[in-house]
PDB file of C-alpha atoms in Angstrom:
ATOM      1  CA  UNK U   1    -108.575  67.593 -40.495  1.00  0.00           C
ATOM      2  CA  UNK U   2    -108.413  70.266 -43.537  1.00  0.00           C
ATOM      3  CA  UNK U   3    -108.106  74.244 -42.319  1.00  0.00           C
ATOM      4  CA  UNK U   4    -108.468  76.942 -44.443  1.00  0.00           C
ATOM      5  CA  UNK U   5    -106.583  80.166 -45.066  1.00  0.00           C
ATOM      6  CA  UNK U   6    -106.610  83.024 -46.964  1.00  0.00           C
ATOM      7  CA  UNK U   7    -106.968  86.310 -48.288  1.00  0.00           C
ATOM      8  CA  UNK U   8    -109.538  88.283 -45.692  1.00  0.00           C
ATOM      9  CA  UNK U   9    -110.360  90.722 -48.408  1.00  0.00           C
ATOM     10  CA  UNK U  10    -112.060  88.683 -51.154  1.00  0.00           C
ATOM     11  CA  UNK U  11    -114.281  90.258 -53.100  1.00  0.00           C
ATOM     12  CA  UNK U  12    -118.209  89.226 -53.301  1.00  0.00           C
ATOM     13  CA  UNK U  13    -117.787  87.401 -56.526  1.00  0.00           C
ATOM     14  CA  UNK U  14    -114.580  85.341 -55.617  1.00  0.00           C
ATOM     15  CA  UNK U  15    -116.373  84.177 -52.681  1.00  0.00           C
ATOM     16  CA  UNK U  16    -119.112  82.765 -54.861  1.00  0.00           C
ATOM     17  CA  UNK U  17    -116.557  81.330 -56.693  1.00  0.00           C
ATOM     18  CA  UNK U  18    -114.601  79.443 -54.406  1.00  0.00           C
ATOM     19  CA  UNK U  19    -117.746  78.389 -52.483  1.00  0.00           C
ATOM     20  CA  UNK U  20    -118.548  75.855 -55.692  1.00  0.00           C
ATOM     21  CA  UNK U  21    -114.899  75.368 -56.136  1.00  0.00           C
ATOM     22  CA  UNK U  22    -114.606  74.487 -52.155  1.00  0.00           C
ATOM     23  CA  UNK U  23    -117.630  72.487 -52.505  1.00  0.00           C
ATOM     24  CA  UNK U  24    -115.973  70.013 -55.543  1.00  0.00           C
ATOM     25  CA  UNK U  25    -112.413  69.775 -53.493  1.00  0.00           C
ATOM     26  CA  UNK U  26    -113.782  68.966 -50.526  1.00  0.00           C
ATOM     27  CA  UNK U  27    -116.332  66.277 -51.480  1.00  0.00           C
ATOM     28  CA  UNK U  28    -113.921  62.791 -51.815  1.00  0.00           C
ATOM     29  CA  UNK U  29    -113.296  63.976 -48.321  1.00  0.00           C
ATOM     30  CA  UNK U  30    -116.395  64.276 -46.655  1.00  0.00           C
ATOM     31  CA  UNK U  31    -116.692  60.472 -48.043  1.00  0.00           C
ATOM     32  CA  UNK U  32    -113.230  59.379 -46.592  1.00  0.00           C
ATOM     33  CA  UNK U  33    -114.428  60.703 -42.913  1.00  0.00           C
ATOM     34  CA  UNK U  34    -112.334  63.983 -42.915  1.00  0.00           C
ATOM     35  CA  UNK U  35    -113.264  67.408 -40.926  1.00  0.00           C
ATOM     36  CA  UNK U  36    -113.057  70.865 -41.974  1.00  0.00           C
ATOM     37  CA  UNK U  37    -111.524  73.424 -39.532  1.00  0.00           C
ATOM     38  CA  UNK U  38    -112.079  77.073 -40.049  1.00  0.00           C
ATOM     39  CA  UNK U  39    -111.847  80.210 -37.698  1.00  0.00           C
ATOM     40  CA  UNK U  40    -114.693  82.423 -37.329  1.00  0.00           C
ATOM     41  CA  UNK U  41    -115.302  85.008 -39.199  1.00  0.00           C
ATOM     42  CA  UNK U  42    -116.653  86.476 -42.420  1.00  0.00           C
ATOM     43  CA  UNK U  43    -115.502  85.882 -45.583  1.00  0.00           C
ATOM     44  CA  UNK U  44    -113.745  83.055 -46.587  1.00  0.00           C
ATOM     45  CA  UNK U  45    -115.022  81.354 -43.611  1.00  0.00           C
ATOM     46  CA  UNK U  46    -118.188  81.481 -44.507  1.00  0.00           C
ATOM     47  CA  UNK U  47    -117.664  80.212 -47.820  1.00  0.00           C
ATOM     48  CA  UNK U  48    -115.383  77.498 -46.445  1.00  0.00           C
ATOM     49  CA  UNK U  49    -118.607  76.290 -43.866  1.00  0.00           C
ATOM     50  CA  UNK U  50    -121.523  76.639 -46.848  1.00  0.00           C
ATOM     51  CA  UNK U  51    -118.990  74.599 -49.350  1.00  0.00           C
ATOM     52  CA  UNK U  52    -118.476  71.808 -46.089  1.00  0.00           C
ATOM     53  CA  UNK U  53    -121.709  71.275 -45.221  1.00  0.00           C
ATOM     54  CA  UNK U  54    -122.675  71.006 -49.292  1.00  0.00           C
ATOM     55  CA  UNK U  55    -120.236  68.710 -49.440  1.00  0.00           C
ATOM     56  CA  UNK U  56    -121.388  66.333 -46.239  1.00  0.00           C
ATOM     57  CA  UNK U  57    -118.098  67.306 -44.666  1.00  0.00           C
ATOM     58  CA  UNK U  58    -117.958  67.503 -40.633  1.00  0.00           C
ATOM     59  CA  UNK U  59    -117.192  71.104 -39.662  1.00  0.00           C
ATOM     60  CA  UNK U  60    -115.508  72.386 -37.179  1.00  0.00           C
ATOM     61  CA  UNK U  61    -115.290  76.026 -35.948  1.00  0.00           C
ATOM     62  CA  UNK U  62    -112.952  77.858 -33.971  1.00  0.00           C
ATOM     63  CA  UNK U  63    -113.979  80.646 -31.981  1.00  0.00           C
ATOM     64  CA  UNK U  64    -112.121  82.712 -29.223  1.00  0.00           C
ATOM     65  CA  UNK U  65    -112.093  81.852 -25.638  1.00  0.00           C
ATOM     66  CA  UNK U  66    -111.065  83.801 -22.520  1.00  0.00           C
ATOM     67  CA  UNK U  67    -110.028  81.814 -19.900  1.00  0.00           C
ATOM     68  CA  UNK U  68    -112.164  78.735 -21.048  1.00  0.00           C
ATOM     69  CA  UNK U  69    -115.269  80.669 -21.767  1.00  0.00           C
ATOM     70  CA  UNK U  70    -116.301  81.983 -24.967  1.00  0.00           C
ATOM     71  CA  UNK U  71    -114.743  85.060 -25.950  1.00  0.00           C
ATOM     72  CA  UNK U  72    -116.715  88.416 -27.943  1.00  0.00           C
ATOM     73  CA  UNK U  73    -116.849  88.088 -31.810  1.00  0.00           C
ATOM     74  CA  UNK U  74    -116.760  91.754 -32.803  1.00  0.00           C
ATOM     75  CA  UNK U  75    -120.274  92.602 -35.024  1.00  0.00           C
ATOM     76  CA  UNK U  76    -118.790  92.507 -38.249  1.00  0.00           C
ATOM     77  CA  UNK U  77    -117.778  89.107 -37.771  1.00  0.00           C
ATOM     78  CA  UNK U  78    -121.068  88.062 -35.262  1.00  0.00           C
ATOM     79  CA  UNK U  79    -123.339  86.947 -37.788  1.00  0.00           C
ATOM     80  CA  UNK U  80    -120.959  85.042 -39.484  1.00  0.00           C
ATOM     81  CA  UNK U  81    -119.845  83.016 -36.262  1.00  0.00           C
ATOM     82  CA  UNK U  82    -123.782  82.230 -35.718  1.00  0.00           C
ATOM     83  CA  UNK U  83    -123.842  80.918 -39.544  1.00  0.00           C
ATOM     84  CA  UNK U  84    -121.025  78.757 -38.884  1.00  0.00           C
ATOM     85  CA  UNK U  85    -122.432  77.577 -35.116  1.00  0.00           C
ATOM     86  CA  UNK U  86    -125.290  76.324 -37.233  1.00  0.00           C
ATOM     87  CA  UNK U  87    -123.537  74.664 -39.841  1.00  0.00           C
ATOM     88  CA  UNK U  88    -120.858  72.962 -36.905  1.00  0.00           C
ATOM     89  CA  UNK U  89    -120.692  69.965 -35.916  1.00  0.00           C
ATOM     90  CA  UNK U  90    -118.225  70.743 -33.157  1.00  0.00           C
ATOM     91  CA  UNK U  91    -116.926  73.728 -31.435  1.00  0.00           C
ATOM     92  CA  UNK U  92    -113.426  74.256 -30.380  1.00  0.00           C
ATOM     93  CA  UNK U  93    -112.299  77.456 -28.089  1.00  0.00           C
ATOM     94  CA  UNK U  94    -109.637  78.399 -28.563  1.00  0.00           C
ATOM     95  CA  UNK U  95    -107.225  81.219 -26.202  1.00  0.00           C
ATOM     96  CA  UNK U  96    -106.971  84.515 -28.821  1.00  0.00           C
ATOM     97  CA  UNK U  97    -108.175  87.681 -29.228  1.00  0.00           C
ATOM     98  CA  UNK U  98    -110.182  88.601 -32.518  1.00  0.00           C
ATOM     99  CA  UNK U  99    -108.755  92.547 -32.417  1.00  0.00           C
ATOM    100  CA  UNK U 100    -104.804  91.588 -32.195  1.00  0.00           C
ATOM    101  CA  UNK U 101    -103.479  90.534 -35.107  1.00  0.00           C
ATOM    102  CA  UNK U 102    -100.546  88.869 -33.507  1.00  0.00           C
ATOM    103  CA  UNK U 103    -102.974  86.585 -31.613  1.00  0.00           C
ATOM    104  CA  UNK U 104    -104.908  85.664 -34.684  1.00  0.00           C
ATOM    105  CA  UNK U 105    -102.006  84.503 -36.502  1.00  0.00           C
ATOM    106  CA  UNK U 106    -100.404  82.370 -33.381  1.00  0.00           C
ATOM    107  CA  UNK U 107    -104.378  80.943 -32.771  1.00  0.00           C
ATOM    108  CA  UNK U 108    -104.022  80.515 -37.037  1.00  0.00           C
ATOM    109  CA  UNK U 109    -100.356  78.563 -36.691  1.00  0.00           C
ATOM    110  CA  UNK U 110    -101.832  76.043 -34.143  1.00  0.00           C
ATOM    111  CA  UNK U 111    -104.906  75.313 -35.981  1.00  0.00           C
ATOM    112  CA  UNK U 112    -102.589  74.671 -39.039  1.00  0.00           C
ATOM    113  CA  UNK U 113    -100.259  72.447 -36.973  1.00  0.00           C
ATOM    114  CA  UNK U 114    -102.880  70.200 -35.723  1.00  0.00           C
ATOM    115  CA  UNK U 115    -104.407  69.967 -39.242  1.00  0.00           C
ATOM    116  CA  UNK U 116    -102.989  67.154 -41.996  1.00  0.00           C
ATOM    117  CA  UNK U 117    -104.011  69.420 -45.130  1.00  0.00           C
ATOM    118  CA  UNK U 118    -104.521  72.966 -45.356  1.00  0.00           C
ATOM    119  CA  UNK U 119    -106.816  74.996 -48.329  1.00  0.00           C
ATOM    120  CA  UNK U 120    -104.565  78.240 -49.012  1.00  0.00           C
ATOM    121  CA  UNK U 121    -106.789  80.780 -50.995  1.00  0.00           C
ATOM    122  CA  UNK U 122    -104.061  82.792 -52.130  1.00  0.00           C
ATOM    123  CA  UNK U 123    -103.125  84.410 -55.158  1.00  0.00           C
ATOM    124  CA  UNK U 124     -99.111  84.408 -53.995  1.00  0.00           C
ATOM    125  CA  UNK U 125     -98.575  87.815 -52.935  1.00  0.00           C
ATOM    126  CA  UNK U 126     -96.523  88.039 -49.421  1.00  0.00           C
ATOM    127  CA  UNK U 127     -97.393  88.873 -46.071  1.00  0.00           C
ATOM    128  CA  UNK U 128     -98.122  92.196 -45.436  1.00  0.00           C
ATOM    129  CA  UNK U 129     -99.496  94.132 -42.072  1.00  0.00           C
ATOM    130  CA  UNK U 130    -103.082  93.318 -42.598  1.00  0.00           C
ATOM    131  CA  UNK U 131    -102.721  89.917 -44.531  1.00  0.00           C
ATOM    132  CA  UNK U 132    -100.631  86.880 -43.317  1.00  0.00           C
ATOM    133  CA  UNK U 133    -102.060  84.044 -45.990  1.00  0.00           C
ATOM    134  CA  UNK U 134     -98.107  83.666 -47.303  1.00  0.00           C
ATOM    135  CA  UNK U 135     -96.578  83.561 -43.781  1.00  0.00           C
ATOM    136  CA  UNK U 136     -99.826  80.776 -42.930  1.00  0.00           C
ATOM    137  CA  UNK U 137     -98.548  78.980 -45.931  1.00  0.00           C
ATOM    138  CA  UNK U 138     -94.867  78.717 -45.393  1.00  0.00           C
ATOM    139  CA  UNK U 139     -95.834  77.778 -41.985  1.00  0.00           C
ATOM    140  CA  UNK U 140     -97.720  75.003 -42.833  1.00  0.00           C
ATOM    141  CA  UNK U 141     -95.036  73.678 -45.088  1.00  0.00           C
ATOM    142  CA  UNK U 142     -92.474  74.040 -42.833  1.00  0.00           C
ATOM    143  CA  UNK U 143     -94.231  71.684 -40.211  1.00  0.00           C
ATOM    144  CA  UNK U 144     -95.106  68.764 -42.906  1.00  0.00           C
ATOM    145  CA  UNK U 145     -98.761  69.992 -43.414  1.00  0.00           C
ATOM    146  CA  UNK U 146    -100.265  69.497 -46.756  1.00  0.00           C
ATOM    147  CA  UNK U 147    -101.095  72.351 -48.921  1.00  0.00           C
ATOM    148  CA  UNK U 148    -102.802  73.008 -51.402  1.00  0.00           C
ATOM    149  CA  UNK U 149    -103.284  76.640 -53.026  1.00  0.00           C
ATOM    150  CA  UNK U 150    -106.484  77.586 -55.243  1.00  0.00           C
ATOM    151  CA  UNK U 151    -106.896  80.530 -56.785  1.00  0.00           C
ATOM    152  CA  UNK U 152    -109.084  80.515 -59.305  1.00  0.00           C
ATOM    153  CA  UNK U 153    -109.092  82.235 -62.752  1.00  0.00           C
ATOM    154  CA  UNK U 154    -111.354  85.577 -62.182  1.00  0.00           C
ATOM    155  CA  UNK U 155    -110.530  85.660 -58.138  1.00  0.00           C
ATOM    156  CA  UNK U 156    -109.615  88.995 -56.636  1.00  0.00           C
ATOM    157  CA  UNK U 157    -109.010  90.337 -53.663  1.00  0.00           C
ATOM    158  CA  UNK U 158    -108.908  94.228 -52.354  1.00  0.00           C
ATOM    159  CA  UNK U 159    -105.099  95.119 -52.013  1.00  0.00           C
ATOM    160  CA  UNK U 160    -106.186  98.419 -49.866  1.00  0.00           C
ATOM    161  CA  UNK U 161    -109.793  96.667 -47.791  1.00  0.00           C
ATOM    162  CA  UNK U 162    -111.986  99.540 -47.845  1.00  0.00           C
ATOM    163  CA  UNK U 163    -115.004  99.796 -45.352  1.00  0.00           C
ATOM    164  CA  UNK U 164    -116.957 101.989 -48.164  1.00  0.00           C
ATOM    165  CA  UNK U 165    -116.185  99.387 -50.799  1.00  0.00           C
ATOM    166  CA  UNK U 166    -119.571  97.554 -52.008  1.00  0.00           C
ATOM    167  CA  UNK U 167    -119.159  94.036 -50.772  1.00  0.00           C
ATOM    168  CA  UNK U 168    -116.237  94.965 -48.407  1.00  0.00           C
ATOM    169  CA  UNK U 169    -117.849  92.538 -45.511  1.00  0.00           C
ATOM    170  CA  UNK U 170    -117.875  89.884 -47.557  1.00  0.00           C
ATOM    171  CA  UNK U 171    -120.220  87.010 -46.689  1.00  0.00           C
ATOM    172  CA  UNK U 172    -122.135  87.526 -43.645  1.00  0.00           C
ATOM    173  CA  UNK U 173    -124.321  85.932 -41.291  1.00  0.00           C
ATOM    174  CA  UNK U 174    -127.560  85.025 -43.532  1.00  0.00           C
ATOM    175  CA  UNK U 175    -128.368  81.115 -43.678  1.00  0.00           C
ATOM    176  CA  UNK U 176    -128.937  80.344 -46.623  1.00  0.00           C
ATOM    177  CA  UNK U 177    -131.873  78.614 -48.682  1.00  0.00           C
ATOM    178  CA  UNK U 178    -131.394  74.961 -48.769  1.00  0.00           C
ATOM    179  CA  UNK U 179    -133.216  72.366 -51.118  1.00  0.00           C
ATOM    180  CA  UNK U 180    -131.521  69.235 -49.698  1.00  0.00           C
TER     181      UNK U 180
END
């Protein structure tokens, strides 16, 4: 299994970028059988699913769960579950809530745990209150998972996420266009 992590304020235009580059990494792997875990939500999930399913891999997607039922994805992040559903092969529920941060990130260390490679889109920086990419990668390492860090040439990323920003949701819920 191969997770993804990384920076939740990516700008439009890395997004685009790292789908194609997401696409190329993980296509050997869709051929050796692997599966692609992600959590839902918008952004670098998305990107993550679209680049999978490109790429023949098997996703999976992780959404919350309240005492085994499915939990509420907030509306920012709704349409982007639903893309993912549809481009899922498998569903796992999994016992956090979306709105607490702490949650997220112990939902985030067990996905990374049970996971033999993990996709860190990071550009280095630390952990700070709104972004724990550098704590998910140091976890991973210190449990024996794989890593492997991209960060393209021409990425960015919003240091202070702005709701006013254009682009500041990031890759939502629209399908997109297929010709295959």
């Amino acid at each position: 299994m191969i997770a993804v992590v990384g920076h939740p304020d990516l700008t439009v235009p890395t997004l685009a970028l790292l789908e194609e580059e997401l696409r190329s990494r993980l296509a050997g792997r869709a051929r050796a059988g692997r599966a692609g875990l992600v959590r839902a939500g918008r952004g670098l999930p998305v990107a993550f699913g679209r680049a999978a399913h490109k790429a023949g891999l098997a996703l999976v997607t992780v959404l919350p769960s309240r005492g085994g039922m499915p939990g509420h994805v907030a509306g920012p992040d709704r349409d982007a579950a639903g893309e993912l559903l549809l481009l899922s092969r498998m569903v796992r529920l999994v016992e956090y809530d979306p709105a607490d941060r702490a949650s997220c990130i112990i939902a985030d260390e067990a996905l990374v745990r049970s996971c033999a490679r993990v996709l860190a889109v990071w550009d280095g920086s630390p952990s700070n209150g709104r972004d724990a990419t550098a704590h998910l990668v140091a976890y991973a390492r210190s449990h024996g998972v794989d890593v492997e860090v991209l960060w393209p040439r021409g990425a960015e990323h919003r240091t202070v996420p702005s709701a006013k920003a254009p682009g500041a949701r990031g890759l939502t819920g629209r399908f997109p266009r297929t010709t295959d």
